[in-house]
Coordinates of C-alpha atoms and ligand atoms in Angstrom, one line a residue:
M1117 CA 23.3 -7.3 14.6
S1118 CA 23.9 -3.7 15.5
R1119 CA 24.7 -3.0 19.1
Q1120 CA 23.0 0.4 18.9
F1121 CA 20.2 0.8 21.5
E1122 CA 16.9 0.0 19.8
W1123 CA 14.4 1.7 22.2
W1124 CA 11.4 0.2 20.5
R1125 CA 12.4 -3.4 21.5
E1126 CA 11.4 -2.8 25.1
A1127 CA 9.6 0.5 25.3
V1128 CA 6.3 1.1 27.2
V1129 CA 4.2 3.2 24.9
Y1130 CA 1.2 5.2 26.2
Q1131 CA -1.6 5.6 23.7
I1132 CA -3.3 9.0 23.8
Y1133 CA -6.7 9.3 22.3
P1134 CA -6.6 13.1 21.7
R1135 CA -10.3 13.8 22.0
S1136 CA -10.5 12.0 25.4
F1137 CA -7.2 12.8 27.1
A1138 CA -7.3 16.4 28.3
D1139 CA -9.0 19.5 27.1
G1140 CA -7.0 22.7 27.0
N1141 CA -9.5 25.2 25.8
G1142 CA -12.6 24.1 27.6
D1143 CA -14.8 23.1 24.6
G1144 CA -15.4 19.6 25.9
I1145 CA -13.0 17.9 23.4
G1146 CA -9.5 16.9 24.2
D1147 CA -6.7 18.7 22.3
I1148 CA -3.0 19.2 22.0
P1149 CA -2.6 22.0 24.5
G1150 CA -4.3 19.7 27.0
I1151 CA -1.8 16.9 26.2
R1152 CA 1.1 19.3 26.6
R1153 CA -0.1 20.2 30.1
Q1154 CA -0.1 16.6 31.1
I1155 CA 3.5 15.8 30.0
P1156 CA 4.7 15.9 33.7
Y1157 CA 2.0 13.3 34.6
L1158 CA 3.2 11.0 31.7
K1159 CA 6.8 11.5 32.7
E1160 CA 5.9 10.6 36.3
L1161 CA 3.9 7.6 35.1
G1162 CA 7.2 6.3 33.7
V1163 CA 6.3 5.5 30.1
D1164 CA 9.0 5.7 27.4
A1165 CA 7.0 7.0 24.5
L1166 CA 3.6 8.4 23.4
W1167 CA 1.4 7.4 20.5
L1168 CA -1.3 9.7 19.4
S1169 CA -4.4 8.5 17.6
P1170 CA -5.0 10.7 14.4
H1171 CA -4.6 14.4 14.9
Y1172 CA -5.2 15.3 11.2
V1173 CA -7.9 17.4 9.5
S1174 CA -11.0 15.3 9.4
P1175 CA -14.8 15.6 9.3
M1176 CA -14.6 13.2 12.3
L1177 CA -17.1 10.7 11.1
D1178 CA -14.8 8.0 12.5
A1179 CA -13.2 10.1 15.1
G1180 CA -10.3 11.2 12.9
Y1181 CA -9.6 7.8 11.2
D1182 CA -11.2 9.5 8.2
V1183 CA -8.5 11.9 7.1
A1184 CA -9.1 14.8 4.8
D1185 CA -5.6 16.3 5.0
Y1186 CA -2.7 14.2 6.1
R1187 CA -0.3 17.1 6.5
N1188 CA -2.1 19.3 8.9
V1189 CA -3.7 19.3 12.4
D1190 CA -7.5 19.4 12.8
P1191 CA -8.6 22.8 14.3
I1192 CA -10.4 21.0 17.2
F1193 CA -7.0 19.7 18.3
G1194 CA -5.0 22.8 17.7
T1195 CA -2.5 23.9 15.1
L1196 CA 0.6 22.5 13.5
A1197 CA 2.6 24.8 15.7
D1198 CA 0.9 23.2 18.8
F1199 CA 1.8 19.8 17.5
E1200 CA 5.5 20.8 16.9
G1201 CA 5.4 22.2 20.5
L1202 CA 4.2 18.8 21.7
I1203 CA 7.0 17.0 19.9
A1204 CA 9.5 19.3 21.5
D1205 CA 8.0 19.0 25.0
T1206 CA 7.9 15.2 24.8
H1207 CA 11.5 15.0 23.7
Q1208 CA 12.5 17.6 26.4
A1209 CA 10.9 15.2 28.9
G1210 CA 13.0 12.3 27.6
M1211 CA 10.2 10.5 26.0
R1212 CA 9.6 9.6 22.3
I1213 CA 6.5 10.4 20.3
M1214 CA 4.7 8.5 17.6
C1215 CA 1.7 9.4 15.5
D1216 CA -0.9 7.4 13.6
I1217 CA -1.3 7.0 9.9
V1218 CA -4.4 5.8 8.0
P1219 CA -3.4 4.4 4.6
N1220 CA -6.3 2.0 3.9
H1221 CA -8.7 4.8 3.1
T1222 CA -9.2 8.5 3.0
S1223 CA -12.1 10.6 4.2
W1224 CA -14.7 11.3 1.6
E1225 CA -13.7 14.9 2.2
H1226 CA -10.2 14.3 1.0
P1227 CA -9.5 16.3 -2.2
W1228 CA -8.8 13.1 -4.1
F1229 CA -12.3 11.8 -3.4
I1230 CA -14.0 15.1 -4.1
E1231 CA -12.2 15.2 -7.4
A1232 CA -13.3 11.6 -8.2
L1233 CA -16.9 12.4 -7.3
A1234 CA -16.8 15.4 -9.7
H1235 CA -15.8 13.0 -12.5
K1236 CA -19.1 11.9 -14.1
V1237 CA -19.6 8.2 -14.8
E1238 CA -22.2 6.8 -17.2
N1239 CA -24.8 4.2 -16.3
D1240 CA -23.9 1.9 -19.2
Q1241 CA -25.9 -1.3 -19.1
S1242 CA -23.5 -3.0 -21.5
V1243 CA -20.6 -2.9 -19.0
P1244 CA -20.2 -6.3 -17.3
A1245 CA -20.5 -6.7 -13.5
K1246 CA -17.3 -6.1 -11.6
A1247 CA -15.7 -4.2 -14.4
R1248 CA -13.3 -1.7 -12.9
Y1249 CA -13.6 2.1 -13.6
A1250 CA -10.1 3.4 -13.2
D1251 CA -10.0 6.5 -15.3
G1252 CA -8.7 9.8 -14.1
P1253 CA -9.2 10.4 -10.3
W1254 CA -11.0 7.1 -9.9
A1255 CA -7.7 5.2 -10.4
R1256 CA -6.9 6.0 -6.8
Y1257 CA -10.0 4.2 -5.4
H1258 CA -11.9 1.1 -6.1
L1259 CA -14.9 1.8 -8.3
L1260 CA -16.6 -1.3 -9.8
R1261 CA -19.7 -2.0 -11.9
G1262 CA -22.4 -3.6 -9.7
Q1263 CA -24.1 -6.9 -10.4
A1264 CA -27.6 -7.3 -11.9
N1265 CA -27.1 -4.4 -14.3
G1266 CA -25.4 -2.3 -11.7
T1267 CA -28.3 -2.5 -9.2
L1268 CA -26.5 -4.7 -6.7
P1269 CA -23.1 -4.3 -5.1
P1270 CA -20.2 -5.9 -7.0
N1271 CA -19.6 -8.6 -4.4
N1272 CA -20.7 -9.7 -0.9
W1273 CA -18.2 -7.8 1.2
I1274 CA -19.6 -6.4 4.4
S1275 CA -18.4 -3.1 6.0
I1276 CA -16.7 -3.5 9.4
F1277 CA -19.3 -1.0 10.7
G1278 CA -22.3 -2.8 9.2
G1279 CA -24.0 -2.9 5.8
P1280 CA -22.5 -3.6 2.5
A1281 CA -18.9 -2.5 1.9
W1282 CA -20.0 -0.7 -1.3
D1283 CA -21.9 2.4 -2.0
E1284 CA -23.4 3.3 -5.3
L1285 CA -22.6 6.6 -7.0
T1286 CA -25.7 8.6 -7.9
D1287 CA -26.1 11.1 -10.8
D1288 CA -27.2 14.8 -10.4
Q1289 CA -30.9 13.7 -10.2
G1290 CA -30.1 11.2 -7.4
A1291 CA -30.5 8.1 -9.7
G1292 CA -28.1 5.2 -9.3
T1293 CA -25.2 5.0 -11.8
G1294 CA -24.5 1.3 -11.5
W1295 CA -21.0 2.1 -10.2
W1296 CA -20.0 1.3 -6.7
Y1297 CA -17.0 2.4 -4.6
L1298 CA -15.5 0.3 -1.9
H1299 CA -15.4 1.2 1.8
I1300 CA -14.3 -1.6 4.1
F1301 CA -15.2 0.8 7.0
D1302 CA -17.8 3.6 6.9
K1303 CA -19.1 4.9 3.6
S1304 CA -17.3 8.2 4.5
Q1305 CA -14.0 6.2 4.3
P1306 CA -13.4 5.1 0.7
D1307 CA -10.6 2.5 0.3
L1308 CA -7.5 3.6 -1.7
D1309 CA -6.1 1.5 -4.5
W1310 CA -2.6 0.6 -3.4
E1311 CA -1.6 -0.7 -6.8
N1312 CA -1.7 2.9 -7.9
Q1313 CA 1.8 4.4 -7.9
E1314 CA 0.6 7.9 -7.2
V1315 CA -1.1 6.7 -4.0
R1316 CA 2.2 5.1 -2.9
A1317 CA 4.3 8.1 -3.6
E1318 CA 1.8 10.4 -1.8
F1319 CA 2.0 8.3 1.4
R1320 CA 5.8 8.2 1.3
G1321 CA 5.5 12.0 1.3
H1322 CA 3.2 11.9 4.3
L1323 CA 5.7 9.8 6.2
R1324 CA 8.5 12.2 5.4
F1325 CA 6.4 15.2 6.4
W1326 CA 6.0 13.9 10.0
F1327 CA 9.4 12.3 10.3
D1328 CA 11.0 15.6 9.2
R1329 CA 9.1 17.2 12.1
G1330 CA 10.8 14.9 14.6
I1331 CA 8.2 12.1 15.0
D1332 CA 10.0 9.0 16.2
G1333 CA 7.7 6.4 14.8
I1334 CA 4.3 5.8 13.3
R1335 CA 1.5 3.4 14.2
I1336 CA -0.1 2.1 11.0
D1337 CA -3.9 1.8 10.9
V1338 CA -5.3 -1.5 9.5
G1339 CA -1.8 -2.7 8.6
H1340 CA -3.2 -6.0 7.5
G1341 CA -5.5 -4.3 4.9
L1342 CA -4.7 -2.2 1.9
A1343 CA -4.1 -5.1 -0.6
K1344 CA -7.3 -6.6 -2.1
A1345 CA -7.4 -10.0 -3.8
E1346 CA -7.3 -10.0 -7.6
G1347 CA -10.8 -10.0 -9.1
Y1348 CA -12.6 -9.0 -5.9
P1349 CA -13.8 -12.5 -5.1
D1350 CA -16.7 -13.0 -2.6
C1351 CA -15.9 -13.6 1.0
P1352 CA -16.1 -17.3 1.9
P1353 CA -18.9 -18.2 4.3
I1354 CA -17.8 -17.9 7.9
K1355 CA -17.4 -21.2 9.8
D1356 CA -17.4 -20.6 13.5
G1357 CA -14.0 -20.7 15.1
D1358 CA -12.2 -21.5 11.8
P1359 CA -8.7 -20.0 12.3
T1360 CA -7.9 -20.2 8.6
H1361 CA -10.8 -18.1 7.5
L1362 CA -9.6 -15.1 5.5
N1363 CA -11.6 -12.4 3.8
P1364 CA -10.1 -11.4 0.5
Y1365 CA -9.2 -7.9 1.7
W1366 CA -7.1 -8.9 4.8
D1367 CA -3.6 -10.2 5.0
Q1368 CA -3.0 -10.4 1.3
D1369 CA 0.6 -11.0 0.1
G1370 CA 0.6 -7.7 -1.8
V1371 CA 0.6 -5.7 1.4
H1372 CA 4.2 -6.7 2.3
E1373 CA 5.7 -4.9 -0.6
I1374 CA 4.2 -1.6 0.7
W1375 CA 5.8 -2.1 4.1
R1376 CA 9.1 -2.8 2.5
E1377 CA 8.8 0.6 0.7
W1378 CA 7.9 2.3 4.0
R1379 CA 10.7 0.7 5.9
A1380 CA 13.2 2.1 3.3
V1381 CA 11.8 5.6 4.1
A1382 CA 12.1 5.1 7.9
D1383 CA 15.7 3.9 7.4
E1384 CA 16.6 7.1 5.6
Y1385 CA 16.5 8.8 8.9
E1386 CA 19.1 9.1 11.7
P1387 CA 18.1 7.7 14.1
A1388 CA 15.9 5.4 12.1
R1389 CA 12.2 5.9 12.6
I1390 CA 10.0 3.0 13.5
F1391 CA 6.7 1.4 12.8
V1392 CA 4.1 -0.4 14.8
G1393 CA 1.4 -2.1 12.8
E1394 CA -2.2 -2.7 13.7
I1395 CA -2.1 -6.3 12.5
W1396 CA -5.3 -8.1 13.2
V1397 CA -4.0 -11.4 11.9
G1398 CA -4.7 -14.5 14.1
P1399 CA -2.1 -17.2 13.5
A1400 CA 1.2 -16.0 15.0
A1401 CA 3.2 -17.3 12.0
R1402 CA 1.2 -15.1 9.7
S1403 CA 1.4 -11.9 11.8
A1404 CA 5.1 -12.4 12.3
R1405 CA 5.6 -12.1 8.5
Y1406 CA 4.9 -8.4 8.9
L1407 CA 8.0 -8.2 11.1
R1408 CA 10.6 -9.5 8.6
A1409 CA 13.8 -7.5 8.7
D1410 CA 12.9 -5.2 5.8
E1411 CA 9.3 -4.6 6.9
L1412 CA 7.7 -3.3 10.2
H1413 CA 9.7 -3.2 13.4
T1414 CA 6.7 -4.2 15.6
G1415 CA 3.1 -5.2 15.4
F1416 CA 0.4 -5.5 18.0
N1417 CA -0.2 -9.0 19.4
F1418 CA -3.9 -8.7 19.9
G1419 CA -4.2 -12.3 21.0
Y1420 CA -3.0 -11.4 24.4
M1421 CA -5.8 -8.9 24.7
T1422 CA -8.6 -11.2 23.4
A1423 CA -7.5 -14.3 25.3
P1424 CA -10.0 -15.4 27.9
W1425 CA -9.1 -15.2 31.6
Q1426 CA -7.3 -18.5 31.6
A1427 CA -3.6 -19.0 32.2
K1428 CA -3.3 -21.8 29.7
E1429 CA -4.7 -19.8 26.9
I1430 CA -2.7 -16.7 27.8
R1431 CA 0.4 -18.8 28.0
N1432 CA -0.3 -20.3 24.6
N1433 CA -0.6 -16.9 23.1
I1434 CA 2.7 -15.7 24.7
T1435 CA 4.7 -18.8 23.6
N1436 CA 3.3 -18.7 20.1
C1437 CA 4.0 -15.0 19.7
L1438 CA 7.6 -15.2 21.2
R1439 CA 8.4 -18.3 19.0
E1440 CA 7.3 -16.8 15.8
N1441 CA 8.6 -13.3 16.4
D1442 CA 12.0 -14.8 17.4
V1443 CA 12.3 -16.2 13.9
M1444 CA 12.1 -12.6 12.6
N1445 CA 14.4 -11.3 15.4
A1446 CA 11.5 -9.0 16.3
P1447 CA 10.3 -8.1 19.8
A1448 CA 6.8 -9.0 21.0
T1449 CA 4.3 -6.1 21.4
W1450 CA 1.7 -6.5 24.2
V1451 CA -1.5 -4.8 24.5
L1452 CA -4.6 -5.1 26.8
E1453 CA -6.6 -2.0 25.8
N1454 CA -7.0 0.4 22.9
H1455 CA -9.7 2.8 21.5
D1456 CA -11.4 0.0 19.7
C1457 CA -12.0 -2.5 22.5
W1458 CA -13.7 -2.7 25.8
R1459 CA -11.8 -1.5 28.8
A1460 CA -10.1 -4.5 30.4
V1461 CA -11.9 -4.0 33.7
T1462 CA -15.2 -4.7 32.0
R1463 CA -13.9 -7.3 29.6
Y1464 CA -12.5 -9.4 32.4
A1465 CA -15.6 -8.9 34.6
P1466 CA -17.7 -12.1 34.6
I1467 CA -21.4 -11.6 34.0
I1468 CA -23.0 -12.0 37.4
G1469 CA -24.4 -15.6 37.8
Q1470 CA -22.5 -17.0 34.8
D1471 CA -19.6 -19.4 34.4
E1472 CA -16.4 -17.7 35.6
T1473 CA -14.3 -19.2 32.8
A1474 CA -16.6 -18.0 30.0
R1475 CA -14.7 -16.5 27.1
T1476 CA -14.2 -12.8 27.7
E1477 CA -15.8 -10.8 25.0
S1478 CA -13.5 -8.4 23.3
G1479 CA -16.2 -6.0 22.4
A1480 CA -13.9 -5.1 19.5
L1481 CA -14.7 -4.0 16.0
D1482 CA -16.2 -7.3 15.0
I1483 CA -19.8 -6.5 14.7
T1484 CA -20.6 -10.0 13.5
K1485 CA -20.3 -11.1 17.2
T1486 CA -23.2 -10.1 19.4
V1487 CA -21.7 -8.9 22.7
D1488 CA -23.8 -9.0 25.8
W1489 CA -23.4 -5.5 27.2
K1490 CA -26.6 -5.3 29.1
S1491 CA -26.2 -8.0 31.8
P1492 CA -24.6 -6.7 35.0
R1493 CA -21.0 -7.7 35.5
D1494 CA -18.8 -8.1 38.6
L1495 CA -16.5 -5.1 38.1
E1496 CA -14.6 -5.8 41.3
I1497 CA -13.3 -9.1 39.9
G1498 CA -12.8 -7.4 36.5
A1499 CA -10.6 -4.7 38.2
K1500 CA -8.5 -7.3 40.0
R1501 CA -7.9 -9.2 36.8
A1502 CA -7.1 -6.0 34.8
R1503 CA -4.4 -5.2 37.4
A1504 CA -3.1 -8.7 37.3
A1505 CA -3.0 -8.8 33.5
L1506 CA -1.2 -5.5 33.4
L1507 CA 1.5 -6.6 35.8
T1508 CA 2.0 -9.8 33.9
M1509 CA 2.2 -7.9 30.6
L1510 CA 4.8 -5.5 32.0
A1511 CA 7.0 -8.5 33.0
L1512 CA 7.0 -10.0 29.5
P1513 CA 9.9 -9.5 27.2
G1514 CA 9.3 -6.9 24.5
S1515 CA 7.4 -3.7 24.2
S1516 CA 4.0 -2.9 25.8
Y1517 CA 1.2 -0.4 25.2
I1518 CA -1.0 1.3 27.8
Y1519 CA -4.2 3.0 26.6
N1520 CA -5.0 6.3 28.3
G1521 CA -7.1 5.6 31.4
Q1522 CA -6.0 2.0 31.7
E1523 CA -3.6 3.1 34.4
L1524 CA -6.7 4.4 36.3
G1525 CA -8.6 1.2 36.0
L1526 CA -11.4 2.8 34.1
D1527 CA -14.3 0.6 33.1
E1528 CA -16.3 0.6 29.9
V1529 CA -19.1 3.1 29.9
F1530 CA -22.5 1.8 28.5
D1531 CA -24.7 4.5 29.9
I1532 CA -24.4 6.9 26.9
P1533 CA -27.6 8.2 25.3
A1534 CA -27.9 7.1 21.6
E1535 CA -28.0 10.7 20.4
Q1536 CA -24.6 11.4 22.1
R1537 CA -23.0 8.3 20.7
Q1538 CA -20.6 9.0 17.8
D1539 CA -19.2 5.6 16.7
P1540 CA -20.5 4.7 13.2
A1541 CA -20.5 1.1 14.3
F1542 CA -23.4 1.9 16.7
H1543 CA -25.4 3.9 14.2
N1544 CA -24.8 1.8 11.1
T1545 CA -26.0 -1.3 12.9
G1546 CA -29.0 0.4 14.4
G1547 CA -27.5 -0.1 17.9
V1548 CA -27.0 -3.8 17.6
S1549 CA -23.3 -3.2 18.1
V1550 CA -22.8 -1.0 21.1
G1551 CA -19.8 0.5 19.4
R1552 CA -16.6 1.9 20.9
D1553 CA -17.7 5.1 22.5
G1554 CA -17.6 3.4 25.9
C1555 CA -13.8 3.2 26.0
R1556 CA -13.4 6.8 24.7
V1557 CA -15.1 8.7 27.5
P1558 CA -13.0 11.8 28.7
L1559 CA -10.5 11.0 31.4
P1560 CA -11.1 12.0 35.1
W1561 CA -8.1 14.0 36.3
G1562 CA -9.4 15.5 39.6
T1563 CA -12.5 16.5 41.5
E1564 CA -12.5 20.2 41.2
S1565 CA -14.6 20.8 38.1
A1566 CA -17.9 19.2 36.9
S1567 CA -15.9 17.4 34.1
L1568 CA -13.6 15.9 36.7
D1569 CA -10.9 18.3 35.6
F1570 CA -10.9 17.1 32.0
N1571 CA -11.3 20.9 31.6
D1572 CA -12.3 23.6 34.0
N1573 CA -16.1 23.5 33.2
D1574 CA -18.8 20.9 32.6
K1575 CA -18.4 20.4 28.9
L1576 CA -17.8 16.9 27.8
W1577 CA -18.2 15.2 24.4
L1578 CA -19.3 12.0 26.1
P1579 CA -20.7 11.8 29.6
Q1580 CA -18.6 10.4 32.5
P1581 CA -20.2 8.0 35.0
K1582 CA -20.6 9.3 38.5
H1583 CA -18.3 6.7 40.1
W1584 CA -15.3 8.0 38.1
K1585 CA -14.9 10.6 40.8
N1586 CA -13.3 7.9 42.9
L1587 CA -11.0 6.9 40.0
A1588 CA -9.7 10.4 39.2
A1589 CA -5.9 10.6 38.9
S1590 CA -5.6 13.1 41.8
V1591 CA -7.5 10.7 44.1
Q1592 CA -5.5 7.7 43.1
D1593 CA -2.3 9.7 43.4
S1594 CA -2.6 9.7 47.2
D1595 CA -3.6 6.1 47.5
E1596 CA -0.6 3.9 47.6
H1597 CA -2.6 0.8 46.5
S1598 CA -4.3 2.5 43.6
M1599 CA -4.0 1.2 40.1
L1600 CA -2.2 4.4 39.1
N1601 CA 0.5 3.8 41.7
L1602 CA 0.7 0.1 40.8
T1603 CA 1.4 1.1 37.2
R1604 CA 4.0 3.7 38.3
N1605 CA 5.7 1.2 40.5
A1606 CA 5.8 -1.4 37.8
L1607 CA 7.2 1.0 35.3
K1608 CA 9.8 2.2 37.7
L1609 CA 11.0 -1.4 38.4
R1610 CA 11.0 -2.1 34.7
H1611 CA 13.6 0.7 34.3
E1612 CA 15.6 -0.3 37.3
Q1613 CA 15.7 -4.0 36.9
P1614 CA 17.8 -5.3 33.9
A1615 CA 15.9 -8.6 34.0
L1616 CA 12.8 -6.9 32.8
G1617 CA 14.5 -5.0 30.1
G1618 CA 15.9 -5.8 26.7
V1619 CA 16.8 -9.2 25.6
V1620 CA 20.5 -10.1 25.5
D1621 CA 21.6 -12.8 23.0
H1622 CA 23.0 -15.3 25.4
V1623 CA 20.3 -15.1 28.1
P1624 CA 16.9 -16.7 27.4
A1625 CA 14.2 -14.1 27.3
I1626 CA 11.9 -16.1 29.5
V1627 CA 11.9 -19.4 31.3
W1628 CA 8.6 -21.1 32.0
K1629 CA 8.1 -22.7 35.4
R1630 CA 4.9 -24.4 36.6
S1631 CA 2.3 -24.9 34.0
G1632 CA -1.4 -25.6 34.4
K1633 CA -4.8 -24.4 33.4
S1634 CA -5.0 -21.5 35.8
V1635 CA -1.4 -20.6 36.8
L1636 CA 1.0 -18.6 34.7
D1637 CA 4.5 -18.8 36.0
F1638 CA 7.7 -17.6 34.4
I1639 CA 11.1 -16.2 35.2
R1640 CA 12.9 -13.4 33.5
P1641 CA 16.5 -14.5 34.0
A1642 CA 19.2 -12.3 35.6
R1643 CA 21.2 -10.2 33.2
N1644 CA 23.6 -7.3 33.3
G1645 CA 24.4 -7.8 37.0
G1646 CA 20.7 -7.6 38.1
R1647 CA 18.6 -10.2 39.8
A1648 CA 16.1 -12.6 38.2
I1649 CA 12.4 -11.9 38.6
R1650 CA 9.6 -14.3 38.6
C1651 CA 6.1 -13.5 37.6
V1652 CA 3.1 -15.6 38.8
M1653 CA -0.5 -15.0 37.9
N1654 CA -3.5 -16.9 39.2
T1655 CA -6.5 -17.1 36.9
G1656 CA -8.2 -19.9 38.8
T1657 CA -10.5 -20.0 41.8
K1658 CA -8.1 -21.4 44.4
P1659 CA -5.1 -19.8 46.1
V1660 CA -1.7 -20.8 44.7
R1661 CA 1.2 -21.6 47.0
L1662 CA 4.4 -19.6 46.5
R1663 CA 7.9 -20.5 47.4
K1664 CA 8.7 -19.5 51.0
N1665 CA 11.9 -17.7 50.3
D1666 CA 10.9 -15.7 47.3
G1667 CA 10.7 -12.1 48.3
I1668 CA 7.9 -10.0 46.9
V1669 CA 8.9 -7.3 44.4
L1670 CA 5.4 -6.1 43.5
A1671 CA 1.9 -7.5 43.9
S1672 CA -1.1 -6.6 41.8
S1673 CA -3.1 -5.5 44.8
S1674 CA -3.0 -5.3 48.6
T1675 CA -5.0 -8.6 48.9
A1676 CA -3.0 -10.5 46.2
I1677 CA -1.0 -12.5 48.8
V1678 CA -2.6 -14.0 51.9
N1679 CA -0.8 -16.5 54.1
G1680 CA 2.0 -16.9 51.6
K1681 CA -0.5 -17.8 48.8
L1682 CA -1.4 -15.9 45.7
T1683 CA -5.1 -15.4 45.7
P1684 CA -7.4 -15.8 42.7
N1685 CA -7.4 -13.0 40.1
A1686 CA -4.0 -11.7 41.2
S1687 CA -0.4 -11.7 40.0
V1688 CA 3.0 -11.0 41.7
W1689 CA 6.6 -10.3 40.8
L1690 CA 9.1 -12.2 43.0
W1691 CA 12.8 -12.1 43.5
V1692 CA 14.2 -15.5 42.7
Ligands
GLC3140 C1 -8.6 0.9 12.9 C2 -8.7 1.9 14.0 C3 -10.2 2.2 14.2 C4 -10.8 2.7 13.0 C5 -10.5 1.8 11.8 C6 -10.8 2.5 10.5 O1 -9.1 -0.3 13.3 O2 -8.1 1.5 15.2 O3 -10.5 3.0 15.3 O4 -12.2 2.9 13.1 O5 -9.2 1.4 11.8 O6 -9.8 3.4 10.2
CA3141 CA1 -10.6 21.3 23.3

């Protein structure tokens, strides 16, 4: 194994959702000049790298995950020159920067799809159901003949955002043509056909375009998608809780060949560029396959995020992930929040009056699960748990991601008028799914302007709740017990203490101590002359005794330890 420092094995990466982070020109939408202004804040926070959600030209029907031009910057975010400036500023500050690529689908405003739509198709009743139309520009997408003489979709696939995953092409008079194109997400996001060599070559070009500009790595959107099962079979009926359930458009073997091609492109560079895959694949042994030596460097372990507030389940997730990733010599990648899921504070908050150990709802993309977002929740408990889970995450071996605003302990916002909501998941389900706007509300930076210093006026693309005034970064900055300062302290220690850093061959990454339903307890052994650090988290309802002589390194809150005991919903780092 190369001894070269592989930063991505232990980096803490900060996810910036560009429209929500900071607004430089005062139009109410975050942008690149806004991000550049906050580089000192990010440096002080202590993260190693930034990842930006899509910054490309887009009609923004899925907040930029619908790309119309992969090689330019959307004007609402700025210019290509702004972006190059951001890369330079980030590097200047000693951090790395990653962008996001969306290969499963394009926008319907992408020139390829516009060209395909201009290509007239005939409503020919003699064509059998599911026949593929792959002439000319349609060869880049999935266009199939519908069932029942073309009047019904080709199969039973459902869009992640609600409704069928197929839309019928119409002729100039608006009549159906019997031909349907595939969109696993919104109808404005047609799926690309990855068996098509032109599609593959084009995306290798996109990678090089951004790598050539100095991007250090790329997050891959829907990394478990892209390949579709041969013959487009129906989805099997969902049996509740069946871990082997697999829809024929997820985690197909064909996808690995694509990642091998991409890895070869990343390896052409010096230093080699890296990938992190959005891999929503449950069984750890399956998701680890994306991390084989010639595929992706890292992939999100979403199980840590979706685990209920129970030490036993969290520990199972950690041990499974570490075991399977070890087989691939790949680091684990931890995450508690992103732009698709409820803020941790709200997710961990029990519904008032309900069983404390009830499974926390992820509020994620899965619209087939009805999530109760109307019952009031105990956000105080939620906040304690979010702090504890963050501290535990930052003690685990591997790389970690922090989503913008997570370091401020922001909660999910539900109070958004329907007409202001933007997520297609809300609109396509007629509001049954609350959607993801609630974790995308513009960040509170200070208390000077009406937008809490998101910009210098009152313009905001989504409204901020009143109580966020108390959570503003400037307010937390001067409170030593704030979540912001907890995050800063944890990240500082991570850099100073070798035990929390990269794994060395001869030292075990982690040693488990006490086990139980509601106590998580592990040691990161001493290495490189530093001291060992122990992390204990209490997910139960009773205080947990700690060893007398273990000194406290950092506790998740000022009330975490009382009379030498770790209180419920808290975690602590200890010197061993
Ligand atoms: C990923 C993104 C999500 C987006 C979807 C479609 O899951 O994280 O925000 O809506 O892909 O691109
Ligand atoms: Ca702006």
